[in-house]
Amino acid sequence: MSPSKLDSTDSFGHEEASVSCSKPENGCVDSLSIFHSEKAVEELLQQTPVAGMDEHLIEFSEALRTVAKALRRAAEGKASAQAEAAEWKRRYELERTRNIQMEQKARMAEQFSAEKNGDLDCERVKNSDNQSMLQNESNEHSETGCMKHGIWSHEVLRDRESDSNSNADRNKIMRKASFKLSWWCNGENGDQHKHDIVSFERGNITTAERSSKQISLKWESDPQTVLILTKPNSVSVRILCVQMVRWLRERKKLNVYVEPRVKVELLAESSNFSYVQTWKDDSEISHLHMKVDLVITLGGDGTVLWAASMFKGPVPPIVPFSLGSLGFMTPFHSEHFKDCLDSVLRGPISITLRHRLLCRVVRDAAKNEYETEEPFLVLNEVTIDRGISSYLTNLECYCDNSFVTCVQGDGLILSTTSGSTAYSLAAGGSMVHPQVPGILFTPICPHSLSFRPLILPEHVTVRIMVPFNSRSPAWASFDGKDRKLLAAGDALLCSMAPWPVPTACQVDSTNDFLRSIHDGLHWNLRKTQSFDGPRDRDL
């Protein structure tokens, strides 16, 4: 019996099946023919065997099983090939559409740059774009808006999931909404003026690089004038000051400014220090930032605070030498002052921009919040406390006119991130990297278990008000000085000052900060666990 063709009945009277295969299409077997052929094979194999069946029929049944497996593999291969072809087609269409959109955006950018004032007639742009899009093979659609005072973003996307639907569904367009961003300021007289940049790329918002990144200072011209500020009543500081002034003048040929008190001490040491300059009254201090290129402090963190308080506006770079009890902001050591100053004067150097708070007291009798007393600039913190009163402070706190909470306790600390390791840390606040722009909101001994410290963003204005139902007034101090009485109805406004204090780094801002909390606070210092104790057993 030929294996390629069977009669309708065999010698045993059983009905046989006819196996046929349709003509292959694109190198693959037709799936319908495969289904019928495999079904015929299964029916033949399911017939009840008869005793004494010829061995040739047994061999033929095994051959049919092999054919059925081959047909199944062919069907699976065809389905896989069709899926792969569809995926490559989809990728090709996606890449083709993306290239067309990039060409359209390039043409629109050329049109905008060709205009003198940057303003285009919206209708003319739309018509020209529509004409250029009709010439594309993909029939893509796009819209553009006219840009005058800001940055527009408009993206046209095609719904890829509709490719398998009808022609009308394939041409379905999803338009991404356009938008324009602008910086909000609290009135013309407000102090929340920001100059950051927001860039747009295909409708996505990315922020510009901020001052929180590591900053390097490079001199455009050689420094000419140096101001030296010293800690008073210290013999070691006085000796170092004499050596430093002489070295800066003789070796570096720099003009040296000192405080009037220090000049008297230098002249008492030797009359050769007559070249040292100083000021006569406080009115000349306001112009120091226009004369001084560099400030050198000899002392501790208190001397750095004193140097920052002298400048009510821009502050020259400060090189702080550690000659005090604390050194969170004084990374340089006096033993190697010549090498340190030589490196700083040569440049470039890494600096830390330490933000300051601008504080204003608004009395109850004031007509508006801009009728204030002389503002204060603080580098560490402003503290509102109950003073000598035995009653709890009662303070209403607002953030950009939004109510925050009511403080009932010993007081409140509004700190910069540079001051996070000072009074705020002692009151339970977090230690924050000094270049993180923010305002720390730390209560002092609050009469509440759930009052936790906050960190507010730099652009907000915090208003602390003494309510009329308060039993006692409050007192405000600015970097531990200049205490002001806050009576009922008075308010204190605090916002980030536009003039930071740049301090030179020995390595970089992060390395100096971590080293200061390790050395100054012995942060997380404990004995290391012994290695020869009991251990977990291996499972």
XYZ file of C-alpha atoms in Angstrom:
539
model
C 0.000 0.000 0.000
C 1.424 3.366 -1.042
C 1.945 5.722 1.897
C 0.952 8.725 -0.196
C -2.540 7.541 -1.052
C -5.096 5.284 0.737
C -8.249 3.664 -0.574
C -11.568 4.616 1.018
C -11.716 1.221 2.802
C -9.026 -1.250 3.730
C -9.091 -5.017 3.939
C -10.523 -4.846 7.440
C -13.539 -2.747 6.356
C -12.461 0.406 8.183
C -12.893 3.876 6.571
C -9.605 5.565 5.854
C -8.854 9.300 5.873
C -7.383 11.262 3.025
C -4.513 13.561 3.963
C -3.952 16.572 1.760
C -1.964 19.789 2.093
C -2.730 23.040 0.358
C -0.149 24.965 -1.585
C 2.263 26.851 0.648
C 1.880 30.624 0.864
C 5.029 32.755 1.336
C 6.940 29.634 2.289
C 4.488 28.700 5.062
C 1.745 26.042 5.149
C -1.845 27.315 5.239
C -3.119 27.137 8.810
C -6.609 25.889 7.834
C -5.153 23.001 5.833
C -2.840 22.217 8.735
C -5.812 22.065 11.065
C -7.815 19.648 8.841
C -4.777 17.478 8.135
C -3.887 17.208 11.811
C -7.534 16.434 12.644
C -7.619 13.648 10.062
C -4.456 12.181 11.502
C -5.871 12.260 15.036
C -9.115 10.524 13.915
C -7.119 7.806 12.182
C -4.958 7.260 15.236
C -7.962 7.083 17.565
C -9.532 4.113 15.733
C -9.692 0.888 17.722
C -6.885 -1.426 16.581
C -7.851 -4.868 15.266
C -6.038 -8.004 16.291
C -3.491 -9.050 13.765
C -3.122 -5.591 12.218
C -0.533 -5.472 9.549
C 2.847 -4.173 10.669
C 2.813 -1.778 7.685
C -0.219 0.019 9.130
C 1.572 0.431 12.449
C 4.540 1.981 10.708
C 2.214 4.226 8.736
C 0.446 5.437 11.894
C 3.822 6.409 13.403
C 4.640 8.276 10.217
C 1.345 10.158 10.486
C 2.209 11.174 14.047
C 5.495 12.578 12.809
C 3.675 14.497 10.060
C 1.225 15.938 12.609
C 4.108 17.233 14.754
C 5.781 18.752 11.728
C 2.555 20.491 10.704
C 2.119 21.893 14.227
C 5.664 23.274 14.244
C 5.090 24.855 10.845
C 1.939 26.588 12.093
C 3.748 27.924 15.162
C 6.630 29.168 13.014
C 4.271 31.001 10.712
C 2.525 32.756 13.606
C 5.869 33.783 15.102
C 7.104 35.114 11.755
C 3.931 37.154 11.255
C 4.217 38.681 14.765
C 7.861 39.597 14.196
C 7.061 41.179 10.834
C 4.287 43.273 12.422
C 6.641 44.473 15.172
C 9.308 45.549 12.684
C 6.673 47.356 10.635
C 5.448 49.211 13.718
C 9.004 50.280 14.604
C 9.606 51.480 11.071
C 6.453 53.604 11.079
C 7.291 55.039 14.508
C 10.815 56.049 13.455
C 9.543 57.496 10.188
C 6.962 59.627 11.974
C 9.528 60.838 14.510
C 11.882 61.960 11.723
C 9.078 63.871 9.999
C 8.192 65.676 13.246
C 11.845 66.658 13.807
C 12.046 68.128 10.299
C 8.858 70.123 10.906
C 10.193 71.511 14.217
C 13.470 72.507 12.528
C 11.560 74.443 9.861
C 9.463 76.201 12.524
C 12.620 77.165 14.488
C 14.101 78.735 11.357
C 10.913 80.743 10.821
C 10.950 82.072 14.407
C 14.632 83.045 14.261
C 14.100 84.892 10.969
C 11.795 87.434 12.640
C 13.413 90.538 14.170
C 11.224 90.846 17.273
C 10.529 87.142 17.685
C 6.770 87.670 17.097
C 5.029 85.813 14.268
C 1.586 86.183 12.895
C -0.223 83.110 14.244
C -2.503 82.647 11.246
C 0.358 82.855 8.762
C 2.384 80.277 10.678
C -0.559 77.916 10.909
C -1.272 78.138 7.161
C 2.357 77.599 6.190
C 2.612 74.618 8.501
C -0.562 73.070 7.117
C 0.747 73.409 3.553
C 4.044 71.750 4.434
C 2.301 68.930 6.284
C 0.030 68.160 3.303
C 3.139 67.439 1.254
C 4.308 64.719 3.677
C 3.460 61.128 2.849
C 2.362 60.370 6.382
C -0.345 63.125 6.495
C 0.859 64.141 9.970
C -0.849 67.159 11.590
C 0.760 69.725 13.892
C -0.161 73.061 15.383
C 2.031 75.867 16.615
C 1.240 78.822 18.824
C 2.738 82.264 18.706
C 5.190 83.066 21.457
C 5.537 86.512 23.004
C 6.211 86.516 26.734
C 7.382 83.073 27.710
C 8.062 79.585 26.401
C 5.379 77.518 24.686
C 5.338 73.779 24.342
C 2.985 72.000 21.922
C 3.387 68.359 20.987
C 1.345 66.331 18.472
C 1.285 62.582 19.063
C -0.308 59.786 17.046
C -2.265 57.021 18.738
C -0.308 53.907 17.831
C -2.897 51.529 19.202
C -5.312 52.416 16.388
C -3.115 50.941 13.613
C -5.180 47.754 13.469
C -8.524 49.580 13.291
C -10.264 51.251 10.361
C -8.752 54.072 8.307
C -10.646 56.679 10.328
C -9.234 55.299 13.566
C -5.707 55.239 12.134
C -5.828 58.980 11.514
C -6.889 59.734 15.089
C -4.679 62.500 16.597
C -3.870 63.131 20.261
C -2.807 66.728 20.904
C -0.777 67.498 24.012
C -1.937 70.652 25.755
C 0.324 73.676 25.410
C 1.444 75.589 28.465
C 3.410 78.613 29.569
C 5.278 79.002 32.865
C 6.013 82.241 34.661
C 7.489 83.063 38.045
C 5.046 84.393 40.639
C 6.125 87.202 42.943
C 4.348 88.503 46.002
C 3.709 91.972 44.652
C 6.114 94.433 43.095
C 7.686 95.208 46.466
C 8.067 91.573 47.423
C 11.427 89.951 47.924
C 10.659 86.661 46.192
C 12.311 87.508 42.883
C 13.789 84.435 41.222
C 15.852 84.192 38.068
C 15.898 80.452 37.480
C 15.341 79.041 34.007
C 12.973 76.281 32.994
C 13.778 74.517 29.742
C 11.338 72.666 27.535
C 11.985 69.606 25.411
C 9.006 68.091 23.614
C 6.647 69.304 26.309
C 8.723 68.003 29.236
C 9.804 70.338 32.042
C 13.356 70.214 33.347
C 14.749 72.583 35.958
C 17.910 74.577 35.454
C 21.079 73.893 37.392
C 20.785 75.448 40.811
C 23.238 76.894 43.294
C 23.028 73.642 45.264
C 25.635 72.196 42.919
C 29.327 72.462 43.732
C 30.510 75.928 42.734
C 34.012 76.864 41.660
C 35.336 80.432 41.834
C 37.905 81.528 39.274
C 39.448 84.982 39.394
C 39.078 87.045 36.229
C 41.805 89.353 37.539
C 44.187 89.134 40.464
C 42.768 90.232 43.849
C 44.066 93.597 45.034
C 42.506 94.235 48.460
C 42.009 91.953 51.452
C 39.990 92.560 54.634
C 41.135 90.752 57.802
C 38.644 90.314 60.667
C 39.864 88.844 63.960
C 38.433 87.488 67.184
C 39.086 89.997 69.998
C 40.981 89.342 73.218
C 43.057 86.448 71.874
C 46.852 86.486 72.016
C 47.263 83.680 69.435
C 44.970 85.476 66.989
C 46.880 88.719 67.438
C 50.228 87.024 66.704
C 48.831 85.315 63.619
C 47.305 88.561 62.384
C 50.688 90.317 62.519
C 52.351 87.539 60.517
C 49.562 87.387 57.951
C 49.414 91.152 57.364
C 53.164 91.339 56.841
C 53.161 88.352 54.454
C 50.238 89.662 52.376
C 51.848 93.057 52.013
C 55.460 92.066 51.384
C 55.019 88.860 49.385
C 51.681 89.363 47.648
C 51.706 93.167 47.338
C 48.062 93.443 48.467
C 46.205 96.288 50.109
C 45.140 95.259 53.611
C 42.050 96.483 55.472
C 41.482 95.785 59.170
C 39.089 96.976 61.852
C 39.987 100.197 63.713
C 40.670 98.188 66.868
C 43.082 95.904 65.027
C 44.944 98.807 63.417
C 45.609 100.278 66.848
C 47.035 96.923 67.955
C 49.236 96.676 64.863
C 50.632 100.181 65.287
C 51.362 99.380 68.903
C 53.319 96.368 67.666
C 55.321 98.348 65.090
C 55.063 101.663 63.301
C 55.807 99.905 60.020
C 52.134 98.895 59.784
C 51.118 102.399 58.748
C 50.137 101.066 55.309
C 47.233 99.154 56.856
C 43.895 100.790 56.014
C 40.665 100.982 58.011
C 37.437 102.989 58.201
C 36.419 105.891 60.402
C 32.670 105.426 60.868
C 29.926 102.917 60.121
C 28.847 104.748 56.977
C 32.016 103.582 55.213
C 31.265 99.938 56.016
C 28.367 99.905 53.543
C 30.871 100.546 50.730
C 33.385 97.891 51.756
C 32.073 95.324 49.272
C 33.059 97.729 46.476
C 36.673 97.912 47.715
C 37.420 94.486 49.164
C 38.117 91.451 46.958
C 38.571 88.917 49.742
C 37.724 88.616 53.442
C 39.873 86.609 55.856
C 38.511 85.700 59.290
C 40.676 84.583 62.193
C 38.500 82.974 64.852
C 35.573 80.591 65.040
C 32.072 80.511 63.614
C 31.218 83.632 65.606
C 33.821 85.586 63.657
C 32.268 84.390 60.390
C 28.863 85.568 61.643
C 30.364 88.943 62.508
C 31.920 89.225 59.043
C 28.612 88.390 57.364
C 26.734 90.946 59.482
C 29.033 93.746 58.287
C 27.767 93.379 54.714
C 24.113 94.343 54.282
C 24.242 93.559 50.582
C 26.687 91.576 48.455
C 29.404 89.735 50.376
C 32.945 89.134 49.061
C 34.338 85.586 49.295
C 35.360 84.686 52.848
C 38.357 82.524 53.766
C 37.692 81.376 57.371
C 40.569 80.122 59.524
C 39.797 77.968 62.548
C 40.957 79.668 65.732
C 37.878 79.194 67.881
C 35.980 76.550 69.815
C 33.656 75.523 66.943
C 34.571 74.944 63.342
C 31.447 74.202 61.303
C 32.231 77.082 58.917
C 36.032 77.365 59.384
C 37.777 74.578 57.445
C 41.238 76.187 57.137
C 44.009 75.745 59.718
C 46.302 78.573 60.720
C 49.465 76.464 60.703
C 49.507 76.437 56.908
C 48.014 79.853 56.207
C 50.644 80.733 53.577
C 49.909 77.690 51.428
C 46.158 78.128 51.879
C 46.129 81.816 50.954
C 48.489 81.251 48.047
C 46.100 78.618 46.645
C 43.067 80.865 47.201
C 44.667 83.911 45.566
C 45.793 81.827 42.596
C 42.452 80.079 42.152
C 40.221 78.430 41.194
C 38.662 77.480 44.532
C 35.511 75.671 45.615
C 33.050 77.818 47.546
C 29.884 77.244 49.530
C 27.021 79.683 49.043
C 25.516 80.032 52.509
C 22.012 81.453 52.316
C 20.865 84.199 54.662
C 17.428 85.144 55.972
C 16.018 88.627 55.510
C 13.941 89.471 58.611
C 11.600 92.450 59.002
C 9.510 93.496 61.986
C 6.029 94.824 61.121
C 4.316 96.678 63.942
C 0.587 96.548 64.543
C 0.294 100.258 63.708
C 1.868 99.786 60.263
C -0.366 100.474 57.277
C 0.989 97.552 55.248
C 3.610 94.814 55.510
C 6.180 96.906 53.643
C 6.175 99.624 56.323
C 8.806 97.918 58.451
C 11.760 98.750 60.619
C 15.333 98.275 59.460
C 15.699 94.690 58.180
C 18.094 92.148 59.652
C 20.231 89.645 57.752
C 20.958 86.431 59.650
C 23.305 83.631 58.666
C 22.334 81.153 61.390
C 18.823 81.714 62.731
C 16.190 84.082 64.050
C 14.713 83.024 67.402
C 11.323 84.044 68.799
C 11.090 83.179 72.495
C 9.130 84.135 75.626
C 12.015 85.989 77.236
C 11.714 86.386 81.028
C 7.980 85.736 80.982
C 6.693 82.658 82.793
C 3.895 82.149 80.275
C 4.066 80.037 77.149
C 4.633 81.820 73.882
C 1.565 82.017 71.674
C 2.602 82.495 68.052
C 0.523 82.225 64.880
C 2.604 81.026 61.932
C 1.801 81.583 58.254
C 3.605 80.490 55.088
C 2.765 82.676 52.075
C -0.544 83.657 53.750
C -1.401 79.993 54.395
C -1.863 79.115 58.048
C 0.768 76.672 59.293
C 0.222 76.195 63.022
C 0.049 77.891 66.410
C 3.208 77.554 68.520
C 2.689 77.120 72.248
C 5.932 76.484 74.097
C 9.218 78.220 74.747
C 9.460 79.618 71.246
C 10.325 79.017 67.607
C 13.504 78.916 65.508
C 13.641 79.908 61.851
C 17.038 78.730 60.683
C 19.075 78.610 57.515
C 20.674 75.346 56.476
C 24.038 76.746 57.549
C 22.534 77.267 61.011
C 21.094 73.759 61.145
C 24.041 72.654 63.314
C 23.525 75.504 65.809
C 20.448 76.310 67.932
C 18.105 74.340 65.643
C 20.124 71.155 66.197
C 19.982 71.628 69.989
C 16.190 72.016 69.751
C 15.786 68.733 67.844
C 16.084 69.877 64.242
C 17.847 68.016 61.451
C 21.364 68.646 60.199
C 21.107 69.887 56.603
C 23.785 70.425 53.991
C 24.508 74.180 53.865
C 23.889 74.469 50.128
C 20.374 73.011 50.325
C 18.093 76.021 49.754
C 15.465 76.001 52.493
C 14.187 77.425 55.774
C 14.149 75.242 58.888
C 11.043 75.580 61.071
C 11.989 74.209 64.518
C 9.900 74.615 67.715
C 11.574 75.139 71.086
C 10.170 72.820 73.770
C 6.629 72.717 72.330
C 3.832 71.661 74.664
C 2.733 69.004 72.179
C 3.868 65.472 71.401
C 3.130 65.754 67.673
C 4.927 69.021 66.871
C 7.767 67.960 64.590
C 10.244 70.264 62.801
C 9.668 71.277 59.183
C 11.891 72.239 56.252
C 10.242 74.815 53.994
C 11.330 75.776 50.456
C 13.486 78.817 49.903
C 10.965 80.891 47.945
C 8.331 81.185 50.692
C 7.815 84.045 53.149
C 7.215 82.978 56.751
C 5.149 85.325 58.923
C 5.161 84.918 62.705
C 2.495 86.957 64.472
C 1.796 87.534 68.172
C -2.021 87.280 68.498
C -4.035 89.759 70.538
C -5.125 87.039 72.975
C -1.509 86.249 73.934
C -0.820 86.540 77.658
C 2.641 88.043 77.129
C 4.751 89.544 74.361
C 7.541 87.702 72.572
C 11.163 88.517 71.887
C 13.050 88.077 68.623
C 16.836 87.785 68.366
C 18.863 87.670 65.151
C 21.950 85.460 65.237
C 21.868 85.873 69.011
C 21.938 89.699 68.885
C 19.666 92.731 68.442
C 16.720 91.510 70.520
C 13.402 93.073 69.501
C 10.146 93.116 71.472
C 7.101 91.753 69.614
C 3.911 93.012 71.236
C 0.392 91.790 70.515
C -0.427 92.423 66.865
C 3.219 92.667 65.780
C 4.589 90.307 63.155
C 7.961 89.092 61.958
C 8.471 88.416 58.235
C 11.296 86.095 57.161
C 12.316 85.239 53.617
C 15.472 84.178 51.826
C 17.846 87.073 51.206
C 19.155 87.567 47.664
C 22.777 87.913 48.881
C 24.375 84.670 50.119
C 27.658 84.438 51.983
C 30.328 82.706 49.857
C 32.851 80.839 51.989
C 35.917 79.116 50.584
C 36.200 75.330 50.935
C 39.298 73.405 51.786
C 38.194 70.455 49.614
C 34.559 70.938 48.589
C 31.309 71.820 50.346
C 30.216 68.229 51.003
C 33.602 67.078 52.300
C 33.931 70.115 54.570
C 30.391 69.685 55.930
C 30.819 66.000 56.769
C 34.220 66.586 58.323
C 32.808 69.395 60.486
C 30.028 67.255 61.979
C 32.453 64.387 62.555
C 35.092 66.565 64.219
C 32.845 69.147 65.894
C 29.962 66.948 67.069
C 31.595 63.499 67.028
C 28.545 62.444 65.024
C 27.693 58.728 65.359
C 30.956 58.011 67.148
C 30.987 54.782 69.161
C 33.209 51.819 69.792
C 33.295 49.265 67.004
C 31.746 45.905 67.801
C 34.309 43.190 68.488
C 34.826 40.731 65.660
C 35.530 37.684 67.860
C 32.121 37.486 69.518
C 29.272 35.066 68.808
C 28.159 34.775 65.171
C 25.130 33.547 63.301
C 25.483 29.897 62.369
C 25.503 28.942 58.734
C 22.213 27.391 57.701
